[in-house]
Tab-separated table of C-alpha atoms in Angstrom:
chain	number	residue	atom	x	y	z
A	5	MET	CA	-88.623	11.152	-113.082
A	6	THR	CA	-85.496	10.840	-115.233
A	7	SER	CA	-82.275	9.398	-114.173
A	8	SER	CA	-80.523	12.874	-114.327
A	9	ALA	CA	-83.233	14.137	-111.771
A	10	LEU	CA	-82.595	11.416	-109.421
A	11	PRO	CA	-81.266	12.914	-106.168
A	12	LEU	CA	-77.987	10.726	-106.171
A	13	SER	CA	-77.413	10.450	-109.834
A	14	GLY	CA	-73.882	11.142	-110.766
A	15	TRP	CA	-72.607	9.946	-107.264
A	16	THR	CA	-71.089	6.539	-106.237
A	17	VAL	CA	-71.911	5.344	-102.704
A	18	SER	CA	-69.161	2.947	-101.388
A	19	LEU	CA	-70.102	0.869	-98.357
A	20	ASP	CA	-67.792	-1.229	-96.172
A	21	LEU	CA	-68.963	-4.666	-95.554
A	22	TRP	CA	-68.078	-6.182	-92.148
A	23	GLY	CA	-69.644	-4.203	-89.230
A	24	THR	CA	-71.385	-1.923	-91.530
A	25	LEU	CA	-73.633	-4.109	-93.721
A	26	ILE	CA	-73.261	-7.462	-92.161
A	27	THR	CA	-72.614	-8.743	-88.676
A	28	GLY	CA	-69.467	-10.696	-87.695
A	29	GLY	CA	-71.887	-13.763	-86.801
A	30	ASP	CA	-70.672	-16.225	-84.232
A	31	ARG	CA	-66.907	-15.644	-84.418
A	32	GLN	CA	-66.293	-18.093	-81.683
A	33	ALA	CA	-68.063	-20.707	-83.543
A	34	ALA	CA	-65.858	-20.082	-86.862
A	35	ALA	CA	-62.657	-19.931	-84.587
A	36	ASP	CA	-63.647	-23.266	-82.981
A	37	TRP	CA	-64.320	-24.865	-86.317
A	38	ARG	CA	-61.203	-23.616	-87.842
A	39	LEU	CA	-58.951	-25.135	-85.036
A	40	THR	CA	-60.948	-28.602	-84.874
A	41	GLU	CA	-60.251	-28.892	-88.681
A	42	PHE	CA	-56.795	-27.846	-88.184
A	43	ARG	CA	-56.156	-30.480	-85.556
A	44	ARG	CA	-58.008	-32.999	-87.804
A	45	VAL	CA	-55.654	-32.329	-90.646
A	46	LEU	CA	-52.448	-32.234	-88.666
A	47	ASP	CA	-53.251	-35.402	-86.835
A	48	ALA	CA	-53.609	-37.100	-90.204
A	49	TYR	CA	-50.217	-35.890	-91.164
A	50	GLY	CA	-48.787	-37.148	-87.644
A	51	HIS	CA	-48.570	-33.858	-85.988
A	52	HIS	CA	-50.121	-33.498	-82.551
A	53	PRO	CA	-49.701	-29.831	-81.221
A	54	SER	CA	-51.628	-29.418	-78.028
A	55	PRO	CA	-55.007	-27.447	-78.530
A	56	GLU	CA	-53.707	-24.645	-76.396
A	57	LYS	CA	-50.624	-24.188	-78.412
A	58	LEU	CA	-52.356	-24.397	-81.807
A	59	SER	CA	-55.102	-21.844	-80.530
A	60	THR	CA	-52.529	-19.332	-79.231
A	61	ILE	CA	-50.374	-19.533	-82.492
A	62	VAL	CA	-53.464	-19.194	-84.792
A	63	ARG	CA	-54.903	-16.451	-82.888
A	64	ARG	CA	-51.456	-14.552	-82.672
A	65	THR	CA	-51.048	-14.973	-86.367
A	66	ARG	CA	-54.162	-13.828	-87.231
A	67	GLU	CA	-54.003	-10.622	-84.785
A	68	LYS	CA	-50.513	-9.923	-86.274
A	69	VAL	CA	-51.551	-9.552	-89.712
A	70	ALA	CA	-54.796	-7.918	-89.024
A	71	HIS	CA	-52.902	-5.062	-87.172
A	72	GLN	CA	-50.603	-4.733	-90.187
A	73	GLN	CA	-53.306	-4.495	-92.612
A	74	ARG	CA	-55.404	-1.915	-90.463
A	75	THR	CA	-52.525	0.209	-89.630
A	76	THR	CA	-50.415	0.223	-92.945
A	77	GLY	CA	-52.918	-0.969	-95.733
A	78	ALA	CA	-50.528	-3.831	-96.281
A	79	GLN	CA	-52.434	-6.728	-97.857
A	80	PRO	CA	-51.618	-10.101	-96.332
A	81	ASP	CA	-51.125	-13.274	-98.444
A	82	VAL	CA	-53.563	-16.006	-97.092
A	83	GLU	CA	-50.976	-18.838	-98.023
A	84	ALA	CA	-48.354	-17.000	-95.977
A	85	GLN	CA	-50.750	-16.762	-92.999
A	86	VAL	CA	-51.042	-20.607	-92.950
A	87	GLY	CA	-47.640	-21.069	-93.802
A	88	ALA	CA	-46.419	-18.897	-90.608
A	89	VAL	CA	-48.570	-21.135	-88.480
A	90	LEU	CA	-46.795	-24.340	-89.803
A	91	ASP	CA	-43.355	-22.571	-89.380
A	92	GLU	CA	-44.145	-21.583	-85.712
A	93	LEU	CA	-45.293	-25.236	-84.960
A	94	GLY	CA	-41.923	-26.427	-86.633
A	95	ILE	CA	-43.959	-28.411	-89.251
A	96	ASP	CA	-42.538	-28.603	-92.831
A	97	ARG	CA	-45.104	-26.520	-94.928
A	98	ASP	CA	-44.001	-28.615	-98.069
A	99	GLU	CA	-45.317	-31.795	-96.840
A	100	PRO	CA	-47.666	-32.995	-99.910
A	101	ASP	CA	-50.991	-31.207	-99.817
A	102	LEU	CA	-50.656	-30.165	-96.174
A	103	LEU	CA	-50.660	-26.359	-96.949
A	104	LYS	CA	-53.443	-26.807	-99.397
A	105	LEU	CA	-55.824	-28.691	-96.985
A	106	LEU	CA	-55.077	-26.302	-94.124
A	107	LEU	CA	-55.878	-23.360	-96.621
A	108	ALA	CA	-59.069	-24.579	-97.382
A	109	VAL	CA	-60.074	-24.676	-93.911
A	110	HIS	CA	-58.588	-21.281	-92.994
A	111	THR	CA	-60.383	-19.373	-95.839
A	112	HIS	CA	-63.928	-20.850	-95.202
A	113	ALA	CA	-64.166	-20.862	-91.564
A	114	VAL	CA	-66.144	-17.504	-91.638
A	115	LEU	CA	-68.877	-19.367	-93.139
A	116	ARG	CA	-69.300	-21.166	-89.981
A	117	ALA	CA	-69.983	-17.938	-88.249
A	118	CYS	CA	-73.224	-17.424	-90.276
A	119	PRO	CA	-72.996	-13.518	-90.678
A	120	GLN	CA	-76.195	-11.788	-91.460
A	121	PRO	CA	-77.167	-8.460	-92.909
A	122	ILE	CA	-77.382	-5.824	-90.224
A	123	PRO	CA	-81.022	-4.553	-89.629
A	124	GLY	CA	-82.095	-2.107	-92.274
A	125	ALA	CA	-78.891	-2.491	-94.474
A	126	VAL	CA	-80.812	-4.191	-97.480
A	127	ALA	CA	-83.596	-1.768	-97.511
A	128	ALA	CA	-81.053	1.111	-97.379
A	129	LEU	CA	-79.147	-0.257	-100.311
A	130	ASP	CA	-82.296	-0.395	-102.303
A	131	ALA	CA	-83.302	3.155	-101.364
A	132	ILE	CA	-79.860	4.360	-102.408
A	133	LYS	CA	-80.080	2.633	-105.784
A	134	ALA	CA	-83.709	3.894	-106.371
A	135	ALA	CA	-82.178	7.515	-105.674
A	136	GLY	CA	-79.828	7.178	-108.512
A	137	GLY	CA	-76.607	6.271	-106.515
A	138	ARG	CA	-74.124	3.892	-108.017
A	139	LEU	CA	-73.423	1.264	-105.369
A	140	VAL	CA	-70.018	-0.102	-104.740
A	141	LEU	CA	-68.773	-2.486	-101.900
A	142	THR	CA	-65.198	-1.561	-100.756
A	143	SER	CA	-64.000	-4.176	-98.254
A	144	ASN	CA	-60.873	-5.485	-96.822
A	145	SER	CA	-60.247	-9.220	-96.893
A	146	LEU	CA	-57.925	-10.827	-94.328
A	147	ALA	CA	-58.129	-14.643	-93.878
A	148	THR	CA	-61.316	-14.912	-96.254
A	149	PRO	CA	-60.411	-14.319	-99.917
A	150	PRO	CA	-62.491	-12.549	-102.416
A	151	ASP	CA	-64.125	-15.687	-103.979
A	152	VAL	CA	-65.319	-16.813	-100.640
A	153	HIS	CA	-66.641	-13.369	-99.865
A	154	ARG	CA	-68.512	-13.437	-103.131
A	155	LEU	CA	-70.198	-16.568	-102.278
A	156	LEU	CA	-71.095	-15.421	-98.971
A	157	LEU	CA	-72.737	-12.186	-100.485
A	158	SER	CA	-74.464	-14.126	-103.056
A	159	ASP	CA	-75.965	-16.253	-100.392
A	160	LEU	CA	-77.074	-13.494	-98.359
A	161	GLY	CA	-78.778	-11.789	-101.558
A	162	LEU	CA	-76.478	-8.691	-101.544
A	163	LEU	CA	-73.922	-9.342	-104.413
A	164	ASP	CA	-76.373	-8.466	-107.385
A	165	ARG	CA	-77.385	-5.179	-105.630
A	166	PHE	CA	-73.767	-3.670	-106.216
A	167	ASP	CA	-72.536	-2.178	-109.487
A	168	ASP	CA	-68.963	-3.123	-108.512
A	169	VAL	CA	-67.212	-4.909	-105.707
A	170	LEU	CA	-63.664	-4.098	-104.620
A	171	PHE	CA	-61.824	-6.531	-102.372
A	172	SER	CA	-58.294	-5.819	-100.949
A	173	GLY	CA	-57.405	-9.390	-101.797
A	174	ASP	CA	-57.833	-8.493	-105.539
A	175	LEU	CA	-56.398	-5.066	-105.294
A	176	GLY	CA	-53.114	-6.049	-103.362
A	177	VAL	CA	-53.604	-2.993	-100.862
A	178	ALA	CA	-56.012	-2.424	-98.215
A	179	LYS	CA	-58.007	0.340	-96.546
A	180	PRO	CA	-56.880	2.907	-95.313
A	181	ARG	CA	-54.481	3.132	-98.306
A	182	PRO	CA	-55.747	5.864	-100.706
A	183	GLU	CA	-55.026	3.323	-103.706
A	184	VAL	CA	-58.188	1.524	-102.595
A	185	PHE	CA	-60.349	4.506	-103.331
A	186	THR	CA	-58.723	5.801	-106.187
A	187	ALA	CA	-59.238	2.310	-107.675
A	188	GLY	CA	-62.845	2.651	-107.132
A	189	ALA	CA	-62.947	6.079	-108.694
A	190	ALA	CA	-61.129	4.824	-111.652
A	191	ARG	CA	-63.482	2.031	-112.211
A	192	ALA	CA	-66.512	4.242	-111.743
A	193	GLY	CA	-65.051	6.737	-114.297
A	194	MET	CA	-65.707	9.562	-111.488
A	195	PRO	CA	-63.741	11.882	-109.689
A	196	LEU	CA	-62.925	11.138	-106.088
A	197	ASP	CA	-65.047	14.136	-104.790
A	198	ARG	CA	-68.163	12.468	-106.297
A	199	ILE	CA	-67.634	9.350	-104.070
A	200	VAL	CA	-69.069	8.829	-100.648
A	201	HIS	CA	-67.596	5.986	-98.764
A	202	VAL	CA	-69.781	4.717	-95.699
A	203	GLY	CA	-68.069	2.576	-93.013
A	204	ASP	CA	-67.871	1.729	-89.257
A	205	ASP	CA	-64.206	2.027	-88.671
A	206	PRO	CA	-62.835	5.484	-88.152
A	207	LEU	CA	-59.347	4.567	-89.302
A	208	THR	CA	-59.920	2.447	-92.337
A	209	ASP	CA	-63.133	3.863	-93.534
A	210	VAL	CA	-63.292	7.590	-92.399
A	211	ASP	CA	-59.698	8.404	-92.394
A	212	GLY	CA	-59.157	6.481	-95.438
A	213	ALA	CA	-61.873	7.822	-97.682
A	214	LEU	CA	-60.981	11.416	-96.624
A	215	GLY	CA	-57.207	10.955	-97.062
A	216	ALA	CA	-57.921	9.837	-100.595
A	217	GLY	CA	-60.090	12.872	-101.461
A	218	CYS	CA	-63.474	11.170	-101.059
A	219	HIS	CA	-66.344	12.172	-98.815
A	220	ALA	CA	-66.963	9.870	-95.627
A	221	VAL	CA	-70.098	8.839	-93.710
A	222	HIS	CA	-69.446	7.152	-90.355
A	223	TYR	CA	-71.690	4.300	-89.403
A	224	ASN	CA	-71.647	4.824	-85.538
A	225	PRO	CA	-74.516	2.604	-83.843
A	226	ARG	CA	-73.034	2.992	-80.721
A	227	ARG	CA	-72.558	6.669	-81.014
A	228	LYS	CA	-68.977	6.618	-79.977
A	229	ALA	CA	-66.971	9.821	-80.467
A	230	ALA	CA	-66.654	10.562	-84.173
A	231	ARG	CA	-64.375	12.599	-86.415
A	232	PRO	CA	-65.157	16.222	-86.367
A	233	HIS	CA	-67.328	17.529	-89.559
A	234	VAL	CA	-67.923	14.168	-90.448
A	235	PRO	CA	-71.435	13.024	-90.663
A	236	ASP	CA	-72.496	9.876	-88.700
A	237	TYR	CA	-75.610	7.796	-88.236
A	238	ALA	CA	-76.681	5.042	-85.993
A	239	ASP	CA	-79.587	3.396	-88.044
A	240	HIS	CA	-79.352	2.319	-91.599
A	241	ALA	CA	-82.727	3.846	-92.025
A	242	GLU	CA	-81.227	7.083	-91.898
A	243	LEU	CA	-78.620	6.688	-94.559
A	244	PRO	CA	-80.474	7.325	-97.676
A	245	ALA	CA	-81.700	10.605	-96.527
A	246	LEU	CA	-78.475	11.603	-95.098
A	247	LEU	CA	-76.724	10.824	-98.290
A	248	VAL	CA	-79.314	12.995	-100.322
A	249	SER	CA	-78.745	15.843	-97.915
A	250	LEU	CA	-75.134	15.648	-98.278
A	251	HIS	CA	-75.484	15.588	-102.119
A	252	GLY	CA	-77.375	18.720	-101.877
A	253	ALA	CA	-74.711	20.263	-99.439
A	254	ALA	CA	-71.879	19.282	-101.922
A	255	ALA	CA	-73.607	20.998	-104.736
A	256	ALA	CA	-73.726	24.130	-102.953
A	257	GLU	CA	-70.266	23.992	-100.977
A	258	PRO	CA	-67.979	20.898	-100.835
A	259	ILE	CA	-68.223	18.738	-97.736
A	260	SER	CA	-65.387	19.624	-95.321
A	261	ARG	CA	-62.657	16.993	-95.392
A	262	SER	CA	-60.880	17.372	-92.252
A	263	ALA	CA	-57.328	15.860	-91.603
A	264	SER	CA	-57.583	12.578	-90.191
A	265	ASN	CA	-55.817	13.462	-86.977
A	266	ASP	CA	-58.321	16.400	-86.251
């Protein structure tokens, strides 16, 4: 079979990372390690905030930037996140190498969570590729910068499966902003209506993709209420066939792009 005859030839399949392709892992283990190492560094500099105070400030800072990113598409600066923690503790962020050391802890804590591919995800990627689809990873990054994400993906055997990788930390904007998806289209050399984005978040993945002019598929393993007219699936084994059927439907009649507030 020639490449032009493959069912997904000429299409880009964009996929979210966290919660779509890989699990969050043991988030508590990552949070505990971050706090333990933060305290170790601060103790070495003569600062001794209580564990409860430090935990509260770190958690509050993370929740604030995560909310801003998810609702506005603003990409938070990782160094600013650590700096905000020091500011709230009343510690001079310009103490020699202090910010640098805390930044290394903050950005690598996710590796302690040991995230793993969601069952069926790797097989689905391989099947999409075999069907002629161009695979792109489109992921927001928060405390974990793109270089650490790439290390994680490489360790999980996922990085080389993608034709392109887009992280919000590289782009300077985050999903659900349309610029994320238009950047992916420009790099693929494809129009937006030849891109299908797959993700688990109704706001950042589904509404974001539809708002940019892409198609959207909702990974919905718990079968929660989904956006009207947006295809969803619960098991990654279903995804390749679903994409092929959507490709056929789009060839006959464009997939409906409902408004994000339908």
